Amino acid sequence: MATSSLEEAYKENPLSLQHILPIDFQSIQEVPNSHLWPKINNVLTSHNDKNPNVPIIDLLAPNVVELMGHACKTWGIFQVVNHGVSLELFDEVEYQARRLFALPAEQKVKVVRSTSGATGYGTARITPFFSKFMWHEGFTIMDSPLDHAKKLWPHDYHKFCDVMENYQKKMKVLSFQLCLFILNYLQPSQDQHSINSFEFAGALQLNSYPCCPNPNHALGLAPHTDSLFLTILHQTNNTKGLQILKKDQGWTSISPVSNDALIVNVGDLLHILSNGEFPSVYHRVLVDQTKHRFSLAYFFGPQLDSMISPLVSSKDNDGVVLKYRNVKVKEYLGLKAKHLEKVFSMIRF
């Protein structure tokens, strides 16, 4: 199966159960020391909460390739509208996500991610790299969530499965379209050839950030970059919490410009493929005292056995120095699982 190879990457880098199982957020009244971070600087760098100049791209625009390439190059993140995914589907996925995370802790633990697994209920995979835990619980799906859904709702699992499988199909089509535009920007004469040289896989992550009694000393997700080609994020109820580290601006909040806008960010493998031209966005998630936030993140990239070779545009071929060596997806994910952000220095020329 297409996604099984992604799962294999995690089998070889197992985590301990203490780094997988979230605390029972419903049963605590204050932030325990295990989750208490030094004061978080959450002062916004822009008074325009909606759009601190983050590019907004209409996928029907005639110059969409240039717009997207420029956004990847200057920001590494952008928002897309007119993407063809209905508001109704977003609402359905959010409803099912809320249904899952509202279950008692003793129910959710039935589908906890195994120590060497990739799917199921658990904390973020970056957890072992930090001394404090995050105010977050997640549920990861690759293709069908049937086995897990049956354990949660033995007689009422069909709707959850149908909605999640439908959403993944839509996201995979959209991700492929975005990659076509981006590769067309990097190598205008070879976009179809380049993208056809890869087989792709995806993973859907449902995120829950419960209300936090002390949001100035807690983090939903600690600062990190995403590993694959790109991530498509839907922040439900138009809530904000995502921040990116922007050069010369510090932490900058990214809020959706509309209920159906999707936030797309460059991941590590696309950074390598672009020979460092596109930044892999360093980002984090804040939590709120009164709002329980949810988001849907779809991660998309080549399968494990794919070789990522930096692309150099034919017009720039003369005198361009390759910044990264060729690397297989499996090797890269293995290195990142052990070294996190130090990984780039290990494959840089």
Tab-separated table of C-alpha atoms in Angstrom:
chain	number	residue	atom	x	y	z
A	1	MET	CA	0.000	0.000	0.000
A	2	ALA	CA	1.136	3.551	-0.686
A	3	THR	CA	1.266	4.658	2.913
A	4	SER	CA	2.681	1.476	4.437
A	5	SER	CA	6.178	2.624	3.563
A	6	LEU	CA	5.732	5.790	5.634
A	7	GLU	CA	4.744	3.627	8.581
A	8	GLU	CA	7.921	1.577	8.157
A	9	ALA	CA	10.031	4.669	8.896
A	10	TYR	CA	8.577	4.849	12.403
A	11	LYS	CA	8.989	1.141	13.127
A	12	GLU	CA	12.751	1.593	13.040
A	13	ASN	CA	12.650	4.547	15.457
A	14	PRO	CA	10.414	3.463	18.345
A	15	LEU	CA	9.357	5.807	21.169
A	16	SER	CA	8.701	4.974	24.806
A	17	LEU	CA	5.063	4.922	25.940
A	18	GLN	CA	5.665	7.914	28.263
A	19	HIS	CA	6.448	9.963	25.132
A	20	ILE	CA	3.260	8.820	23.386
A	21	LEU	CA	0.382	8.823	25.876
A	22	PRO	CA	-1.120	12.285	26.607
A	23	ILE	CA	-2.250	13.199	30.104
A	24	ASP	CA	-5.973	13.246	30.833
A	25	PHE	CA	-6.651	16.919	30.158
A	26	GLN	CA	-10.263	16.574	31.315
A	27	SER	CA	-9.219	15.648	34.853
A	28	ILE	CA	-6.716	18.395	35.724
A	29	GLN	CA	-7.339	21.916	37.035
A	30	GLU	CA	-3.841	23.356	36.720
A	31	VAL	CA	-0.800	22.853	34.531
A	32	PRO	CA	1.418	20.142	36.066
A	33	ASN	CA	5.149	20.726	36.296
A	34	SER	CA	5.712	18.188	33.497
A	35	HIS	CA	3.910	20.572	31.107
A	36	LEU	CA	5.084	23.883	32.604
A	37	TRP	CA	7.385	25.748	30.201
A	38	PRO	CA	9.311	28.965	30.886
A	39	LYS	CA	7.158	32.012	30.074
A	40	ILE	CA	6.098	31.892	26.433
A	41	ASN	CA	6.609	35.124	24.521
A	42	ASN	CA	3.243	35.222	22.778
A	43	VAL	CA	3.159	38.935	21.966
A	44	LEU	CA	2.006	39.316	18.369
A	45	THR	CA	4.487	40.916	16.015
A	46	SER	CA	1.749	42.282	13.773
A	47	HIS	CA	-1.298	44.335	14.693
A	48	ASN	CA	-3.002	42.919	11.613
A	49	ASP	CA	-3.892	39.519	13.073
A	50	LYS	CA	-5.570	38.344	9.893
A	51	ASN	CA	-2.724	38.686	7.471
A	52	PRO	CA	0.760	39.915	8.341
A	53	ASN	CA	1.599	39.897	4.606
A	54	VAL	CA	1.393	36.109	4.336
A	55	PRO	CA	0.648	35.414	0.647
A	56	ILE	CA	-2.949	34.475	-0.188
A	57	ILE	CA	-3.151	32.505	-3.426
A	58	ASP	CA	-6.248	31.959	-5.555
A	59	LEU	CA	-5.730	28.577	-7.200
A	60	LEU	CA	-7.755	29.797	-10.199
A	61	ALA	CA	-5.398	32.736	-10.802
A	62	PRO	CA	-3.735	32.625	-14.268
A	63	ASN	CA	-0.300	33.293	-12.738
A	64	VAL	CA	-0.699	30.754	-9.917
A	65	VAL	CA	2.685	29.095	-10.608
A	66	GLU	CA	4.606	32.359	-10.180
A	67	LEU	CA	2.558	33.359	-7.127
A	68	MET	CA	3.146	30.029	-5.411
A	69	GLY	CA	6.830	29.872	-6.259
A	70	HIS	CA	7.356	33.387	-4.927
A	71	ALA	CA	5.418	32.544	-1.741
A	72	CYS	CA	7.513	29.407	-1.171
A	73	LYS	CA	10.706	31.389	-1.736
A	74	THR	CA	9.940	34.444	0.408
A	75	TRP	CA	7.805	32.965	3.195
A	76	GLY	CA	7.756	29.167	2.983
A	77	ILE	CA	4.078	29.415	3.878
A	78	PHE	CA	0.935	30.705	2.171
A	79	GLN	CA	-2.849	30.448	2.230
A	80	VAL	CA	-4.919	29.029	-0.600
A	81	VAL	CA	-8.506	29.825	-1.583
A	82	ASN	CA	-10.676	28.415	-4.388
A	83	HIS	CA	-9.147	25.001	-3.710
A	84	GLY	CA	-12.319	23.016	-4.399
A	85	VAL	CA	-12.807	21.497	-0.920
A	86	SER	CA	-16.238	22.296	0.494
A	87	LEU	CA	-16.974	23.962	3.821
A	88	GLU	CA	-19.369	21.094	4.507
A	89	LEU	CA	-16.521	18.573	4.407
A	90	PHE	CA	-14.417	20.665	6.809
A	91	ASP	CA	-17.406	20.802	9.171
A	92	GLU	CA	-17.889	17.033	8.957
A	93	VAL	CA	-14.239	16.293	9.714
A	94	GLU	CA	-14.222	18.763	12.605
A	95	TYR	CA	-17.378	17.198	14.042
A	96	GLN	CA	-15.817	13.732	13.941
A	97	ALA	CA	-12.549	15.021	15.433
A	98	ARG	CA	-14.427	16.654	18.316
A	99	ARG	CA	-16.363	13.415	18.789
A	100	LEU	CA	-13.114	11.486	19.111
A	101	PHE	CA	-11.300	13.841	21.480
A	102	ALA	CA	-14.399	14.215	23.696
A	103	LEU	CA	-14.211	10.511	24.581
A	104	PRO	CA	-13.017	9.620	28.110
A	105	ALA	CA	-9.291	8.977	28.491
A	106	GLU	CA	-9.905	5.276	29.178
A	107	GLN	CA	-11.575	5.005	25.759
A	108	LYS	CA	-8.897	6.893	23.844
A	109	VAL	CA	-6.124	4.789	25.386
A	110	LYS	CA	-7.607	1.764	23.564
A	111	VAL	CA	-6.259	3.230	20.310
A	112	VAL	CA	-3.004	4.714	21.587
A	113	ARG	CA	-0.160	4.621	19.072
A	114	SER	CA	2.123	1.657	19.582
A	115	THR	CA	5.741	2.400	20.517
A	116	SER	CA	6.831	1.645	16.951
A	117	GLY	CA	3.586	2.678	15.254
A	118	ALA	CA	2.586	5.626	13.096
A	119	THR	CA	-1.204	5.730	13.498
A	120	GLY	CA	-3.586	6.148	16.401
A	121	TYR	CA	-3.923	8.360	19.469
A	122	GLY	CA	-0.942	10.085	21.045
A	123	THR	CA	1.328	13.071	21.522
A	124	ALA	CA	3.460	14.738	18.841
A	125	ARG	CA	6.423	12.682	17.606
A	126	ILE	CA	8.808	15.500	18.542
A	127	THR	CA	7.993	15.022	22.261
A	128	PRO	CA	11.245	13.189	23.253
A	129	PHE	CA	13.390	16.144	22.127
A	130	PHE	CA	11.990	18.490	24.786
A	131	SER	CA	12.249	18.470	28.574
A	132	LYS	CA	8.605	19.540	28.943
A	133	PHE	CA	5.467	17.954	27.510
A	134	MET	CA	3.057	19.742	25.173
A	135	TRP	CA	-0.568	20.744	25.753
A	136	HIS	CA	-1.760	18.606	22.880
A	137	GLU	CA	-3.338	15.327	21.890
A	138	GLY	CA	-3.427	13.958	18.374
A	139	PHE	CA	-4.822	11.168	16.256
A	140	THR	CA	-2.955	10.063	13.134
A	141	ILE	CA	-4.597	8.330	10.164
A	142	MET	CA	-3.037	6.782	7.068
A	143	ASP	CA	-5.740	5.631	4.635
A	144	SER	CA	-8.463	3.807	6.582
A	145	PRO	CA	-8.923	4.326	10.358
A	146	LEU	CA	-11.238	1.272	10.460
A	147	ASP	CA	-9.371	-0.843	13.042
A	148	HIS	CA	-9.088	2.020	15.507
A	149	ALA	CA	-12.624	3.319	14.883
A	150	LYS	CA	-14.110	-0.114	15.627
A	151	LYS	CA	-12.436	-0.089	19.055
A	152	LEU	CA	-13.793	3.365	19.845
A	153	TRP	CA	-17.317	2.907	18.481
A	154	PRO	CA	-18.000	-0.834	17.985
A	155	HIS	CA	-21.474	-0.187	16.533
A	156	ASP	CA	-21.094	3.321	15.145
A	157	TYR	CA	-17.781	3.633	13.315
A	158	HIS	CA	-18.846	3.890	9.667
A	159	LYS	CA	-19.391	7.649	9.518
A	160	PHE	CA	-16.006	8.436	11.089
A	161	CYS	CA	-14.242	6.199	8.554
A	162	ASP	CA	-16.162	7.563	5.556
A	163	VAL	CA	-15.481	11.186	6.466
A	164	MET	CA	-11.768	10.670	7.169
A	165	GLU	CA	-11.187	8.628	4.017
A	166	ASN	CA	-13.026	11.210	1.901
A	167	TYR	CA	-11.011	14.071	3.401
A	168	GLN	CA	-7.719	12.269	2.743
A	169	LYS	CA	-8.692	11.703	-0.894
A	170	LYS	CA	-9.465	15.412	-1.348
A	171	MET	CA	-6.218	16.428	0.368
A	172	LYS	CA	-4.142	14.047	-1.738
A	173	VAL	CA	-5.571	15.474	-4.972
A	174	LEU	CA	-4.996	19.037	-3.750
A	175	SER	CA	-1.456	18.235	-2.558
A	176	PHE	CA	-0.579	16.748	-5.930
A	177	GLN	CA	-1.915	19.858	-7.671
A	178	LEU	CA	0.148	22.126	-5.413
A	179	CYS	CA	3.279	20.045	-6.045
A	180	LEU	CA	2.724	20.341	-9.797
A	181	PHE	CA	2.622	24.130	-9.536
A	182	ILE	CA	5.701	24.234	-7.304
A	183	LEU	CA	7.759	21.882	-9.486
A	184	ASN	CA	6.710	23.856	-12.540
A	185	TYR	CA	8.196	26.927	-10.857
A	186	LEU	CA	11.449	25.139	-10.007
A	187	GLN	CA	11.848	23.466	-13.412
A	188	PRO	CA	9.422	25.027	-15.906
A	189	SER	CA	10.096	22.559	-18.738
A	190	GLN	CA	10.048	19.377	-16.665
A	191	ASP	CA	7.230	19.616	-14.129
A	192	GLN	CA	5.258	16.566	-15.247
A	193	HIS	CA	8.396	14.449	-15.597
A	194	SER	CA	9.642	15.481	-12.151
A	195	ILE	CA	6.421	14.746	-10.310
A	196	ASN	CA	5.881	11.463	-12.128
A	197	SER	CA	9.254	10.256	-10.864
A	198	PHE	CA	7.756	10.103	-7.346
A	199	GLU	CA	5.124	7.921	-5.747
A	200	PHE	CA	3.419	9.862	-3.000
A	201	ALA	CA	2.027	9.077	0.441
A	202	GLY	CA	0.074	11.122	2.946
A	203	ALA	CA	-0.969	11.186	6.583
A	204	LEU	CA	-3.814	13.017	8.303
A	205	GLN	CA	-3.272	14.342	11.817
A	206	LEU	CA	-6.249	15.451	13.912
A	207	ASN	CA	-5.043	17.889	16.590
A	208	SER	CA	-6.668	18.873	19.871
A	209	TYR	CA	-5.395	21.740	22.046
A	210	PRO	CA	-7.593	21.777	25.176
A	211	CYS	CA	-8.300	24.928	27.176
A	212	CYS	CA	-5.236	25.633	29.299
A	213	PRO	CA	-5.327	27.152	32.823
A	214	ASN	CA	-1.933	28.818	32.281
A	215	PRO	CA	-1.398	29.462	28.549
A	216	ASN	CA	1.636	31.711	29.160
A	217	HIS	CA	3.562	28.701	30.444
A	218	ALA	CA	2.329	26.000	28.082
A	219	LEU	CA	2.851	25.122	24.420
A	220	GLY	CA	0.489	23.290	22.100
A	221	LEU	CA	3.375	22.270	19.867
A	222	ALA	CA	7.022	23.141	20.475
A	223	PRO	CA	9.015	24.800	17.658
A	224	HIS	CA	9.785	22.426	14.785
A	225	THR	CA	9.723	21.981	11.025
A	226	ASP	CA	7.616	19.420	9.140
A	227	SER	CA	9.476	16.580	7.450
A	228	LEU	CA	7.752	15.893	4.136
A	229	PHE	CA	7.151	18.008	1.000
A	230	LEU	CA	4.283	20.105	2.306
A	231	THR	CA	1.627	20.342	4.994
A	232	ILE	CA	-1.947	21.520	4.419
A	233	LEU	CA	-3.521	22.876	7.601
A	234	HIS	CA	-7.140	23.674	8.350
A	235	GLN	CA	-7.631	25.573	11.611
A	236	THR	CA	-11.204	24.953	12.694
A	237	ASN	CA	-13.592	27.727	13.743
A	238	ASN	CA	-11.208	30.301	12.270
A	239	THR	CA	-9.139	30.163	15.484
A	240	LYS	CA	-5.523	31.185	15.720
A	241	GLY	CA	-2.656	29.497	17.483
A	242	LEU	CA	-0.156	28.750	14.720
A	243	GLN	CA	2.948	30.938	14.743
A	244	ILE	CA	5.948	30.922	12.414
A	245	LEU	CA	9.425	32.249	13.119
A	246	LYS	CA	9.966	34.929	10.490
A	247	LYS	CA	13.386	36.419	9.972
A	248	ASP	CA	13.602	39.941	11.419
A	249	GLN	CA	10.024	39.668	12.751
A	250	GLY	CA	10.202	36.990	15.432
A	251	TRP	CA	7.157	34.826	16.094
A	252	THR	CA	4.305	35.809	13.770
A	253	SER	CA	0.721	34.553	14.117
A	254	ILE	CA	-0.900	33.016	11.058
A	255	SER	CA	-4.698	33.126	11.052
A	256	PRO	CA	-6.907	31.824	8.237
A	257	VAL	CA	-8.286	34.661	6.106
A	258	SER	CA	-11.630	32.865	5.790
A	259	ASN	CA	-13.352	29.749	7.132
A	260	ASP	CA	-12.419	27.742	4.061
A	261	ALA	CA	-8.867	29.060	3.564
A	262	LEU	CA	-6.126	26.458	3.905
A	263	ILE	CA	-2.635	27.169	5.201
A	264	VAL	CA	0.173	25.436	3.281
A	265	ASN	CA	3.745	25.280	4.509
A	266	VAL	CA	6.967	24.007	2.983
A	267	GLY	CA	8.491	20.927	4.625
A	268	ASP	CA	12.071	19.686	4.869
A	269	LEU	CA	12.066	17.491	1.758
A	270	LEU	CA	10.799	20.349	-0.428
A	271	HIS	CA	13.485	22.593	1.100
A	272	ILE	CA	16.095	20.025	0.011
A	273	LEU	CA	14.498	19.541	-3.423
A	274	SER	CA	14.623	23.322	-3.978
A	275	ASN	CA	18.339	23.309	-3.058
A	276	GLY	CA	17.540	25.483	-0.051
A	277	GLU	CA	15.630	28.073	-2.097
A	278	PHE	CA	12.385	27.418	-0.184
A	279	PRO	CA	12.670	27.696	3.621
A	280	SER	CA	11.243	24.862	5.718
A	281	VAL	CA	9.093	26.834	8.128
A	282	TYR	CA	9.957	26.751	11.819
A	283	HIS	CA	6.624	26.910	13.617
A	284	ARG	CA	4.902	26.383	16.942
A	285	VAL	CA	1.344	26.352	18.338
A	286	LEU	CA	0.056	28.412	21.263
A	287	VAL	CA	-2.844	27.424	23.523
A	288	ASP	CA	-5.765	29.419	24.906
A	289	GLN	CA	-7.357	29.697	28.330
A	290	THR	CA	-10.966	29.704	27.154
A	291	LYS	CA	-10.956	28.132	23.661
A	292	HIS	CA	-10.463	24.442	22.964
A	293	ARG	CA	-8.739	24.527	19.576
A	294	PHE	CA	-8.779	21.860	16.887
A	295	SER	CA	-6.896	21.619	13.617
A	296	LEU	CA	-6.502	19.183	10.720
A	297	ALA	CA	-3.008	18.719	9.270
A	298	TYR	CA	-2.365	16.713	6.112
A	299	PHE	CA	1.272	15.770	5.477
A	300	PHE	CA	2.262	14.908	1.898
A	301	GLY	CA	5.480	13.662	0.382
A	302	PRO	CA	7.267	10.942	-1.586
A	303	GLN	CA	7.381	7.366	-0.403
A	304	LEU	CA	10.291	5.986	1.610
A	305	ASP	CA	12.333	4.589	-1.259
A	306	SER	CA	12.254	7.882	-3.216
A	307	MET	CA	15.538	9.709	-3.773
A	308	ILE	CA	15.442	13.467	-3.161
A	309	SER	CA	17.934	15.267	-5.376
A	310	PRO	CA	18.208	19.076	-5.272
A	311	LEU	CA	16.776	20.593	-8.450
A	312	VAL	CA	18.707	23.312	-10.200
A	313	SER	CA	16.808	25.236	-12.856
A	314	SER	CA	18.381	24.977	-16.302
A	315	LYS	CA	18.533	28.783	-16.478
A	316	ASP	CA	20.532	28.831	-13.230
A	317	ASN	CA	22.673	25.796	-13.902
A	318	ASP	CA	25.929	27.653	-14.399
A	319	GLY	CA	27.736	28.387	-11.193
A	320	VAL	CA	25.023	27.133	-8.822
A	321	VAL	CA	26.434	25.201	-5.885
A	322	LEU	CA	24.430	22.243	-4.618
A	323	LYS	CA	23.750	22.731	-0.906
A	324	TYR	CA	22.560	19.213	-0.103
A	325	ARG	CA	23.554	15.728	-1.128
A	326	ASN	CA	21.031	13.288	-2.544
A	327	VAL	CA	19.110	11.566	0.224
A	328	LYS	CA	16.468	8.848	0.334
A	329	VAL	CA	13.279	9.701	2.195
A	330	LYS	CA	13.772	6.735	4.526
A	331	GLU	CA	17.298	7.830	5.457
A	332	TYR	CA	16.184	11.415	6.018
A	333	LEU	CA	13.261	10.469	8.285
A	334	GLY	CA	15.555	8.152	10.236
A	335	LEU	CA	18.116	10.916	10.758
A	336	LYS	CA	15.450	13.409	11.801
A	337	ALA	CA	13.918	10.940	14.252
A	338	LYS	CA	17.282	10.858	16.017
A	339	HIS	CA	18.548	14.435	15.594
A	340	LEU	CA	15.523	16.709	14.868
A	341	GLU	CA	16.651	20.138	13.562
A	342	LYS	CA	20.340	19.161	13.459
A	343	VAL	CA	19.490	16.930	10.492
A	344	PHE	CA	20.195	19.553	7.798
A	345	SER	CA	23.814	19.896	8.877
A	346	MET	CA	24.229	16.141	8.400
A	347	ILE	CA	23.289	16.192	4.713
A	348	ARG	CA	24.675	19.608	3.776
A	349	PHE	CA	27.724	19.789	1.505
